Tab-separated table of C-alpha atoms in Angstrom:
chain	number	residue	atom	x	y	z
A	1	MET	CA	-0.275	0.037	-0.374
A	2	GLU	CA	2.969	2.413	0.867
A	3	GLN	CA	4.438	2.024	-2.823
A	4	GLY	CA	0.585	2.862	-4.294
A	5	LYS	CA	0.800	-0.507	-6.429
A	6	ALA	CA	-2.607	-1.033	-7.215
A	7	ASP	CA	-2.217	-4.129	-8.860
A	8	ARG	CA	-1.161	-5.968	-5.135
A	9	TYR	CA	-4.252	-4.153	-3.500
A	10	ASP	CA	-6.023	-7.022	-3.156
A	11	ALA	CA	-3.467	-9.022	-1.383
A	12	ALA	CA	-3.088	-6.270	0.971
A	13	VAL	CA	-6.440	-6.440	1.581
A	14	ASN	CA	-6.632	-10.174	2.096
A	15	TRP	CA	-3.610	-9.849	4.538
A	16	LEU	CA	-5.663	-6.852	6.241
A	17	LYS	CA	-8.402	-9.616	6.898
A	18	LYS	CA	-5.945	-11.824	8.608
A	19	VAL	CA	-5.063	-9.171	10.841
A	20	LYS	CA	-8.445	-8.044	11.632
A	21	ALA	CA	-9.440	-11.538	12.250
A	22	ALA	CA	-6.546	-11.833	14.828
A	23	TYR	CA	-7.169	-8.471	16.714
A	24	LEU	CA	-10.999	-9.802	17.032
A	25	GLN	CA	-9.783	-13.226	18.178
A	26	LEU	CA	-7.323	-11.119	21.077
A	27	GLY	CA	-10.741	-9.044	21.866
A	28	GLN	CA	-8.898	-5.870	20.762
A	29	LYS	CA	-11.585	-4.220	18.486
A	30	THR	CA	-10.784	-1.008	19.662
A	31	GLU	CA	-7.245	-1.192	18.760
A	32	TRP	CA	-8.253	-2.986	15.518
A	33	SER	CA	-10.439	0.247	14.580
A	34	ALA	CA	-7.834	2.658	15.338
A	35	TYR	CA	-5.510	0.669	13.467
A	36	ARG	CA	-8.300	0.766	10.726
A	37	SER	CA	-8.621	4.587	10.880
A	38	GLN	CA	-4.706	5.224	10.650
A	39	LEU	CA	-4.835	3.323	7.402
A	40	GLU	CA	-7.657	5.094	6.162
A	41	ALA	CA	-6.281	8.515	7.186
A	42	ALA	CA	-3.103	7.393	5.239
A	43	HIS	CA	-4.683	6.121	2.269
A	44	GLY	CA	-8.101	7.750	1.680
A	45	ARG	CA	-6.884	9.074	-1.571
A	46	LYS	CA	-6.233	5.657	-3.371
A	47	ARG	CA	-9.605	4.860	-4.115
A	48	LYS	CA	-9.446	1.318	-5.477
A	49	LEU	CA	-7.659	0.503	-2.411
A	50	MET	CA	-10.810	1.955	-0.239
A	51	GLU	CA	-13.562	0.562	-2.560
A	52	LEU	CA	-11.357	-2.995	-1.191
A	53	PHE	CA	-11.159	-1.534	2.027
A	54	LYS	CA	-14.498	-1.576	2.526
A	55	GLU	CA	-14.580	-5.136	2.623
A	56	LEU	CA	-12.989	-5.026	5.830
A	57	ASN	CA	-16.428	-3.782	7.367
A	58	LYS	CA	-18.243	-7.222	6.341
């Protein structure tokens, strides 16, 4: 995500799904929300990434 390689956003979001599951399994929903917000702030202008990022809310 940092490099702005749009062809790799799918892999990044799949990895973030695993990260989210780990946070939730550890009972750290608040920490996950903070991390997610941080990512959205840093990468919010990357439209393709943000569309894929919406999948993390499901």
